[in-house]
Amino acid sequence: MKKILLGLISVCTIIFSCKKEHKVQPGEGQQVTHKVGFQISFSQQTAQFQTNSLKEVNSVKNNALATSSLIDSVDVIYYAVYDSVGNNIHIIKQNSSDAGFGSYNDNLHAGKYTIVVAAGKTGMILGPTTYGMGVSKLSTDIITYGYSYNSNTGVHTYNPFIEDAFYKKVTLTVTNTDSNNSITLDRITAQVVVKISDQIPAGVKYIGLIVNAGATDLFLVGTGAPVAGGGAPPVIDTLKPADIGTKNHQVSILFLPLSSTVSVQIYAKNSPDNLNIPGPYVVNTVAQKNISGVTAQANTQTILTGYLFGGNGISNPGGFNSTIDTAWNITPITKTFP
């Protein structure tokens, strides 16, 4: 028995001796994080689109710059944090009704990160290509305006960018101190505005606007560029009785540009049948114009001014003029289309 007790005492002594020899280093075994704050704003050139406040600049029509706050222009903001190899750490969503909308405090370990911030209207999402089903990574995550999934075919269909969207990707190095960071968002969408100079004749009930090619519904956050997908749906303007006989009627379409130029189709109909298709249903089409080479770049508003109804009420009708404003406060370039 004494031998057994002595053996146990010896084992305990060895164990305690081993524990004593190990010295715990400062911070060892602790998950030390640092407070990282983000403040979100728009760049000076990125504000609300305005199509009803055109002003003269050097005898050229130009769109007035509109300043606005985040809550005036967007409904949701996403903060996505990726580690040094592109794995997603977390994605935080803010709604405009949340307290502190436009600012966010995170807790991150020291290291290198990529931060992606996206903002838009209700329905915009940031996440995996197969949203809600895939793995979130910097190389594959997208911005889109929602999607639908067909379980029979396994195909995801993404919704087009019919609302505004803003984005910025930055790299961040977190050290052993807290920090505050300002992130300025840039618009990734484009807009085409059509201003019909001649009078709208009696019988016209709808005016349609289509971007035939060069639009998409997917934006890759890793590269900061759109990728091929679906296009933009037509915009249908239902006219009021008071619109008949008026000049300078405006219709606009917002989209995510895939190429630097697009083809735009403008048409007027007198029937609700096949509104999204200007032809070959010519029985319902009163007038139609096709304009190619229309500038389509992020944060660019192109205003097409011309005659759709053969110059009704205006003598010597010409082609459509294209007014391009890339920053909302710079003198635009005007081009006449044949």
Tab-separated table of C-alpha atoms in Angstrom:
chain	number	residue	atom	x	y	z
A	1	MET	CA	0.000	0.000	0.000
A	2	LYS	CA	2.786	2.412	0.908
A	3	LYS	CA	4.434	1.689	-2.425
A	4	ILE	CA	1.175	2.514	-4.247
A	5	LEU	CA	0.741	5.802	-2.344
A	6	LEU	CA	4.319	6.762	-3.031
A	7	GLY	CA	3.751	6.042	-6.730
A	8	LEU	CA	0.663	8.268	-6.839
A	9	ILE	CA	2.469	11.057	-5.038
A	10	SER	CA	5.320	10.803	-7.550
A	11	VAL	CA	2.920	11.011	-10.548
A	12	CYS	CA	1.165	14.067	-9.085
A	13	THR	CA	4.486	15.724	-8.412
A	14	ILE	CA	5.562	15.181	-12.024
A	15	ILE	CA	2.271	16.607	-13.358
A	16	PHE	CA	2.456	19.698	-11.171
A	17	SER	CA	6.115	20.146	-12.107
A	18	CYS	CA	5.229	20.094	-15.822
A	19	LYS	CA	2.517	22.720	-15.339
A	20	LYS	CA	4.874	24.915	-13.422
A	21	GLU	CA	7.501	24.871	-16.144
A	22	HIS	CA	5.126	26.398	-18.787
A	23	LYS	CA	4.860	30.176	-18.672
A	24	VAL	CA	1.760	31.761	-20.234
A	25	GLN	CA	2.732	34.515	-22.635
A	26	PRO	CA	0.778	37.807	-22.770
A	27	GLY	CA	-2.354	37.371	-24.908
A	28	GLU	CA	-1.829	33.630	-25.295
A	29	GLY	CA	-5.075	31.710	-25.675
A	30	GLN	CA	-7.043	34.943	-25.957
A	31	GLN	CA	-8.984	36.031	-29.058
A	32	VAL	CA	-7.942	39.681	-29.188
A	33	THR	CA	-10.094	41.838	-31.491
A	34	HIS	CA	-9.992	45.506	-32.311
A	35	LYS	CA	-12.853	47.911	-32.926
A	36	VAL	CA	-13.009	48.986	-36.575
A	37	GLY	CA	-15.538	51.683	-37.466
A	38	PHE	CA	-16.930	52.461	-40.935
A	39	GLN	CA	-18.662	55.657	-42.070
A	40	ILE	CA	-20.422	55.491	-45.452
A	41	SER	CA	-21.071	58.413	-47.813
A	42	PHE	CA	-21.529	59.264	-51.497
A	43	SER	CA	-18.890	60.853	-53.680
A	44	GLN	CA	-19.700	64.382	-54.856
A	45	GLN	CA	-20.489	63.090	-58.323
A	46	THR	CA	-22.765	60.345	-57.031
A	47	ALA	CA	-26.184	61.657	-56.121
A	48	GLN	CA	-29.806	61.160	-57.076
A	49	PHE	CA	-30.713	61.052	-60.742
A	50	GLN	CA	-32.765	64.072	-61.746
A	51	THR	CA	-34.509	64.292	-65.101
A	52	ASN	CA	-36.779	67.273	-64.583
A	53	SER	CA	-34.258	69.956	-63.673
A	54	LEU	CA	-32.149	70.370	-66.798
A	55	LYS	CA	-30.152	73.576	-66.888
A	56	GLU	CA	-28.249	75.443	-69.580
A	57	VAL	CA	-24.453	75.213	-69.483
A	58	ASN	CA	-22.633	76.798	-72.441
A	59	SER	CA	-25.825	76.493	-74.495
A	60	VAL	CA	-25.948	72.750	-73.843
A	61	LYS	CA	-28.523	70.991	-71.728
A	62	ASN	CA	-26.972	69.585	-68.565
A	63	ASN	CA	-28.407	67.794	-65.569
A	64	ALA	CA	-28.113	69.620	-62.244
A	65	LEU	CA	-26.138	67.850	-59.537
A	66	ALA	CA	-28.385	66.725	-56.708
A	67	THR	CA	-26.931	66.266	-53.258
A	68	SER	CA	-28.595	63.730	-51.032
A	69	SER	CA	-28.064	61.700	-47.899
A	70	LEU	CA	-27.853	57.925	-47.785
A	71	ILE	CA	-31.324	57.522	-46.372
A	72	ASP	CA	-32.757	59.587	-49.257
A	73	SER	CA	-31.226	57.361	-51.927
A	74	VAL	CA	-30.863	53.803	-50.574
A	75	ASP	CA	-32.844	51.399	-48.409
A	76	VAL	CA	-30.180	48.798	-47.610
A	77	ILE	CA	-26.420	48.691	-47.041
A	78	TYR	CA	-24.276	45.544	-46.986
A	79	TYR	CA	-20.886	45.295	-45.265
A	80	ALA	CA	-18.960	42.215	-46.431
A	81	VAL	CA	-15.621	41.313	-44.814
A	82	TYR	CA	-13.182	38.860	-46.446
A	83	ASP	CA	-9.903	37.569	-45.045
A	84	SER	CA	-6.500	37.716	-46.768
A	85	VAL	CA	-7.289	34.722	-49.010
A	86	GLY	CA	-10.814	35.828	-49.921
A	87	ASN	CA	-12.897	33.736	-47.523
A	88	ASN	CA	-15.961	35.534	-46.197
A	89	ILE	CA	-15.905	36.316	-42.492
A	90	HIS	CA	-19.369	37.837	-42.333
A	91	ILE	CA	-21.900	39.928	-44.242
A	92	ILE	CA	-23.859	42.512	-42.263
A	93	LYS	CA	-27.048	44.064	-43.645
A	94	GLN	CA	-28.433	47.418	-42.508
A	95	ASN	CA	-31.906	48.725	-43.313
A	96	SER	CA	-32.650	52.433	-43.542
A	97	SER	CA	-34.946	52.046	-40.509
A	98	ASP	CA	-32.028	50.816	-38.352
A	99	ALA	CA	-30.403	53.187	-35.883
A	100	GLY	CA	-27.029	54.421	-37.096
A	101	PHE	CA	-27.802	53.690	-40.753
A	102	GLY	CA	-24.652	54.425	-42.746
A	103	SER	CA	-22.193	53.652	-39.946
A	104	TYR	CA	-21.044	50.318	-38.589
A	105	ASN	CA	-18.604	49.113	-35.920
A	106	ASP	CA	-16.924	45.749	-36.410
A	107	ASN	CA	-14.552	43.698	-34.257
A	108	LEU	CA	-11.662	42.180	-36.181
A	109	HIS	CA	-8.384	40.463	-35.334
A	110	ALA	CA	-5.160	42.059	-36.489
A	111	GLY	CA	-4.531	41.183	-40.128
A	112	LYS	CA	-5.327	42.081	-43.743
A	113	TYR	CA	-8.900	42.201	-45.040
A	114	THR	CA	-10.940	43.173	-48.075
A	115	ILE	CA	-14.045	45.200	-47.283
A	116	VAL	CA	-16.925	45.418	-49.760
A	117	VAL	CA	-19.774	47.849	-49.163
A	118	ALA	CA	-22.859	47.862	-51.394
A	119	ALA	CA	-26.001	49.958	-51.118
A	120	GLY	CA	-29.263	50.092	-53.024
A	121	LYS	CA	-33.006	49.874	-52.863
A	122	THR	CA	-35.154	47.189	-51.266
A	123	GLY	CA	-34.513	43.842	-52.969
A	124	MET	CA	-30.804	44.289	-53.587
A	125	ILE	CA	-28.638	41.487	-52.186
A	126	LEU	CA	-24.920	40.746	-51.821
A	127	GLY	CA	-23.818	37.148	-51.488
A	128	PRO	CA	-22.870	33.895	-53.250
A	129	THR	CA	-23.699	33.360	-56.908
A	130	THR	CA	-26.273	30.782	-55.832
A	131	TYR	CA	-27.494	33.092	-53.089
A	132	GLY	CA	-28.436	31.317	-49.872
A	133	MET	CA	-27.034	28.007	-51.140
A	134	GLY	CA	-23.375	28.547	-52.038
A	135	VAL	CA	-20.197	29.430	-50.173
A	136	SER	CA	-19.491	33.133	-49.814
A	137	LYS	CA	-16.098	34.107	-51.285
A	138	LEU	CA	-14.622	37.321	-52.632
A	139	SER	CA	-13.942	35.696	-55.997
A	140	THR	CA	-17.542	34.587	-56.586
A	141	ASP	CA	-19.882	36.822	-54.543
A	142	ILE	CA	-22.214	39.051	-56.531
A	143	ILE	CA	-24.536	42.012	-56.209
A	144	THR	CA	-27.953	41.533	-57.778
A	145	TYR	CA	-31.549	42.599	-57.235
A	146	GLY	CA	-32.801	39.215	-56.079
A	147	TYR	CA	-33.314	35.939	-57.867
A	148	SER	CA	-35.638	33.011	-58.370
A	149	TYR	CA	-34.716	29.338	-58.371
A	150	ASN	CA	-36.273	26.573	-60.448
A	151	SER	CA	-35.862	23.342	-58.473
A	152	ASN	CA	-36.770	21.265	-61.534
A	153	THR	CA	-34.043	22.663	-63.768
A	154	GLY	CA	-31.605	23.845	-61.083
A	155	VAL	CA	-31.390	27.234	-62.783
A	156	HIS	CA	-31.094	30.551	-60.929
A	157	THR	CA	-32.699	33.547	-62.632
A	158	TYR	CA	-31.562	36.953	-61.434
A	159	ASN	CA	-33.663	40.092	-61.326
A	160	PRO	CA	-32.490	43.100	-63.363
A	161	PHE	CA	-31.120	46.334	-61.927
A	162	ILE	CA	-34.255	48.459	-62.235
A	163	GLU	CA	-33.167	50.403	-59.119
A	164	ASP	CA	-30.034	52.341	-58.277
A	165	ALA	CA	-26.948	50.646	-56.803
A	166	PHE	CA	-23.664	51.782	-55.236
A	167	TYR	CA	-20.428	49.921	-54.438
A	168	LYS	CA	-16.873	50.207	-53.132
A	169	LYS	CA	-14.110	47.672	-52.439
A	170	VAL	CA	-11.217	48.610	-50.157
A	171	THR	CA	-8.310	46.801	-48.545
A	172	LEU	CA	-7.855	47.172	-44.807
A	173	THR	CA	-4.995	46.322	-42.475
A	174	VAL	CA	-6.055	45.995	-38.850
A	175	THR	CA	-3.257	46.637	-36.356
A	176	ASN	CA	-3.262	46.377	-32.576
A	177	THR	CA	-5.282	49.583	-32.226
A	178	ASP	CA	-8.872	50.615	-32.905
A	179	SER	CA	-9.573	52.588	-36.098
A	180	ASN	CA	-12.228	54.563	-37.965
A	181	ASN	CA	-12.569	54.409	-41.747
A	182	SER	CA	-14.507	56.515	-44.251
A	183	ILE	CA	-15.796	54.711	-47.340
A	184	THR	CA	-17.148	56.679	-50.293
A	185	LEU	CA	-19.562	54.766	-52.519
A	186	ASP	CA	-19.671	55.026	-56.312
A	187	ARG	CA	-22.720	54.429	-58.482
A	188	ILE	CA	-22.488	51.311	-60.673
A	189	THR	CA	-25.685	51.874	-62.659
A	190	ALA	CA	-26.337	54.019	-65.728
A	191	GLN	CA	-29.434	55.829	-66.946
A	192	VAL	CA	-30.850	56.786	-70.318
A	193	VAL	CA	-33.447	59.558	-70.440
A	194	VAL	CA	-35.512	60.126	-73.589
A	195	LYS	CA	-36.973	63.590	-74.112
A	196	ILE	CA	-39.547	63.626	-76.929
A	197	SER	CA	-39.511	67.063	-78.511
A	198	ASP	CA	-42.630	66.868	-80.681
A	199	GLN	CA	-46.236	66.760	-79.562
A	200	ILE	CA	-47.736	63.471	-78.458
A	201	PRO	CA	-50.586	62.808	-80.920
A	202	ALA	CA	-54.075	61.709	-79.977
A	203	GLY	CA	-54.527	57.980	-79.605
A	204	VAL	CA	-51.116	57.283	-78.071
A	205	LYS	CA	-51.528	55.589	-74.695
A	206	TYR	CA	-48.112	54.076	-73.969
A	207	ILE	CA	-44.475	54.928	-74.626
A	208	GLY	CA	-41.930	52.143	-74.271
A	209	LEU	CA	-38.167	52.271	-73.812
A	210	ILE	CA	-35.863	49.269	-74.299
A	211	VAL	CA	-32.107	48.773	-73.939
A	212	ASN	CA	-31.738	46.088	-76.586
A	213	ALA	CA	-28.244	44.904	-75.646
A	214	GLY	CA	-25.395	45.809	-73.327
A	215	ALA	CA	-27.204	45.524	-69.966
A	216	THR	CA	-26.828	42.795	-67.342
A	217	ASP	CA	-28.131	41.765	-63.918
A	218	LEU	CA	-24.922	40.566	-62.185
A	219	PHE	CA	-22.078	42.539	-60.598
A	220	LEU	CA	-18.999	40.651	-59.348
A	221	VAL	CA	-17.717	42.196	-56.102
A	222	GLY	CA	-14.201	40.780	-56.382
A	223	THR	CA	-13.392	42.402	-59.721
A	224	GLY	CA	-15.686	45.380	-59.236
A	225	ALA	CA	-17.237	44.844	-62.659
A	226	PRO	CA	-20.486	43.553	-64.167
A	227	VAL	CA	-20.574	40.114	-65.760
A	228	ALA	CA	-22.784	38.734	-68.502
A	229	GLY	CA	-26.280	37.784	-67.442
A	230	GLY	CA	-29.810	38.842	-68.233
A	231	GLY	CA	-30.664	42.231	-69.727
A	232	ALA	CA	-32.854	45.127	-68.691
A	233	PRO	CA	-36.651	44.863	-69.004
A	234	PRO	CA	-38.537	47.510	-70.980
A	235	VAL	CA	-39.896	50.566	-69.221
A	236	ILE	CA	-43.531	51.283	-70.113
A	237	ASP	CA	-44.853	54.794	-69.525
A	238	THR	CA	-48.657	54.893	-69.302
A	239	LEU	CA	-49.739	58.305	-70.542
A	240	LYS	CA	-52.365	60.487	-68.908
A	241	PRO	CA	-54.965	62.404	-70.924
A	242	ALA	CA	-53.125	65.605	-70.030
A	243	ASP	CA	-49.987	64.301	-71.774
A	244	ILE	CA	-51.641	64.299	-75.208
A	245	GLY	CA	-50.560	67.305	-77.254
A	246	THR	CA	-47.641	68.159	-74.970
A	247	LYS	CA	-43.983	68.462	-75.976
A	248	ASN	CA	-40.769	67.416	-74.220
A	249	HIS	CA	-42.294	64.360	-72.551
A	250	GLN	CA	-39.613	62.336	-70.714
A	251	VAL	CA	-39.161	58.618	-70.156
A	252	SER	CA	-36.126	57.103	-68.409
A	253	ILE	CA	-34.625	53.665	-67.916
A	254	LEU	CA	-31.998	52.658	-65.334
A	255	PHE	CA	-29.782	49.590	-65.831
A	256	LEU	CA	-26.443	47.954	-65.044
A	257	PRO	CA	-24.230	48.514	-68.109
A	258	LEU	CA	-22.165	45.630	-69.458
A	259	SER	CA	-20.667	47.503	-72.414
A	260	SER	CA	-19.705	51.133	-73.022
A	261	THR	CA	-22.478	51.660	-75.565
A	262	VAL	CA	-25.970	50.252	-75.987
A	263	SER	CA	-28.772	50.284	-78.516
A	264	VAL	CA	-31.965	51.999	-77.390
A	265	GLN	CA	-35.411	51.495	-78.869
A	266	ILE	CA	-38.231	54.003	-78.330
A	267	TYR	CA	-41.788	53.246	-79.372
A	268	ALA	CA	-45.357	54.438	-78.862
A	269	LYS	CA	-48.475	52.262	-78.820
A	270	ASN	CA	-52.208	52.762	-78.774
A	271	SER	CA	-53.042	49.369	-77.229
A	272	PRO	CA	-51.925	47.467	-74.127
A	273	ASP	CA	-51.326	44.310	-76.180
A	274	ASN	CA	-47.662	43.217	-76.294
A	275	LEU	CA	-46.402	46.391	-74.664
A	276	ASN	CA	-42.942	44.937	-74.131
A	277	ILE	CA	-42.531	44.291	-77.865
A	278	PRO	CA	-42.538	47.222	-80.316
A	279	GLY	CA	-42.764	44.978	-83.360
A	280	PRO	CA	-43.757	43.113	-85.419
A	281	TYR	CA	-47.136	44.050	-83.907
A	282	VAL	CA	-47.204	47.223	-86.004
A	283	VAL	CA	-50.988	47.421	-85.759
A	284	ASN	CA	-50.528	48.763	-82.243
A	285	THR	CA	-47.325	50.716	-82.841
A	286	VAL	CA	-47.844	54.391	-83.665
A	287	ALA	CA	-44.164	55.349	-83.862
A	288	GLN	CA	-40.759	53.750	-83.337
A	289	LYS	CA	-37.089	54.813	-83.325
A	290	ASN	CA	-33.878	52.796	-82.935
A	291	ILE	CA	-30.754	54.598	-81.709
A	292	SER	CA	-27.377	52.865	-81.631
A	293	GLY	CA	-24.101	53.881	-80.034
A	294	VAL	CA	-25.702	55.339	-76.913
A	295	THR	CA	-23.163	55.873	-74.124
A	296	ALA	CA	-23.706	53.501	-71.194
A	297	GLN	CA	-21.210	53.794	-68.354
A	298	ALA	CA	-21.473	53.615	-64.584
A	299	ASN	CA	-22.597	56.902	-63.029
A	300	THR	CA	-23.390	58.257	-66.485
A	301	GLN	CA	-26.700	59.764	-67.500
A	302	THR	CA	-27.375	60.027	-71.231
A	303	ILE	CA	-30.218	62.245	-72.381
A	304	LEU	CA	-31.608	61.553	-75.844
A	305	THR	CA	-33.565	64.474	-77.265
A	306	GLY	CA	-35.429	64.194	-80.566
A	307	TYR	CA	-38.594	63.576	-82.531
A	308	LEU	CA	-40.595	60.379	-82.289
A	309	PHE	CA	-43.762	61.338	-84.153
A	310	GLY	CA	-42.289	62.882	-87.298
A	311	GLY	CA	-42.004	66.354	-85.832
A	312	ASN	CA	-45.710	66.783	-85.149
A	313	GLY	CA	-46.103	70.417	-84.150
A	314	ILE	CA	-42.451	71.224	-84.968
A	315	SER	CA	-40.968	72.253	-88.302
A	316	ASN	CA	-37.765	70.729	-89.712
A	317	PRO	CA	-37.468	67.777	-87.322
A	318	GLY	CA	-33.961	66.285	-87.127
A	319	GLY	CA	-32.364	63.270	-85.477
A	320	PHE	CA	-31.876	62.530	-81.793
A	321	ASN	CA	-29.216	64.451	-79.891
A	322	SER	CA	-27.311	62.651	-77.148
A	323	THR	CA	-26.314	64.649	-74.077
A	324	ILE	CA	-23.808	62.830	-71.862
A	325	ASP	CA	-23.078	63.767	-68.263
A	326	THR	CA	-20.555	61.549	-66.507
A	327	ALA	CA	-20.442	63.435	-63.222
A	328	TRP	CA	-23.702	65.401	-63.054
A	329	ASN	CA	-21.848	68.732	-63.028
A	330	ILE	CA	-19.456	68.606	-65.984
A	331	THR	CA	-20.246	70.094	-69.391
A	332	PRO	CA	-21.569	67.164	-71.441
A	333	ILE	CA	-20.665	66.011	-74.950
A	334	THR	CA	-23.403	66.274	-77.566
A	335	LYS	CA	-23.650	63.957	-80.554
A	336	THR	CA	-26.206	63.927	-83.353
A	337	PHE	CA	-27.508	60.582	-84.520
A	338	PRO	CA	-28.569	60.100	-88.144
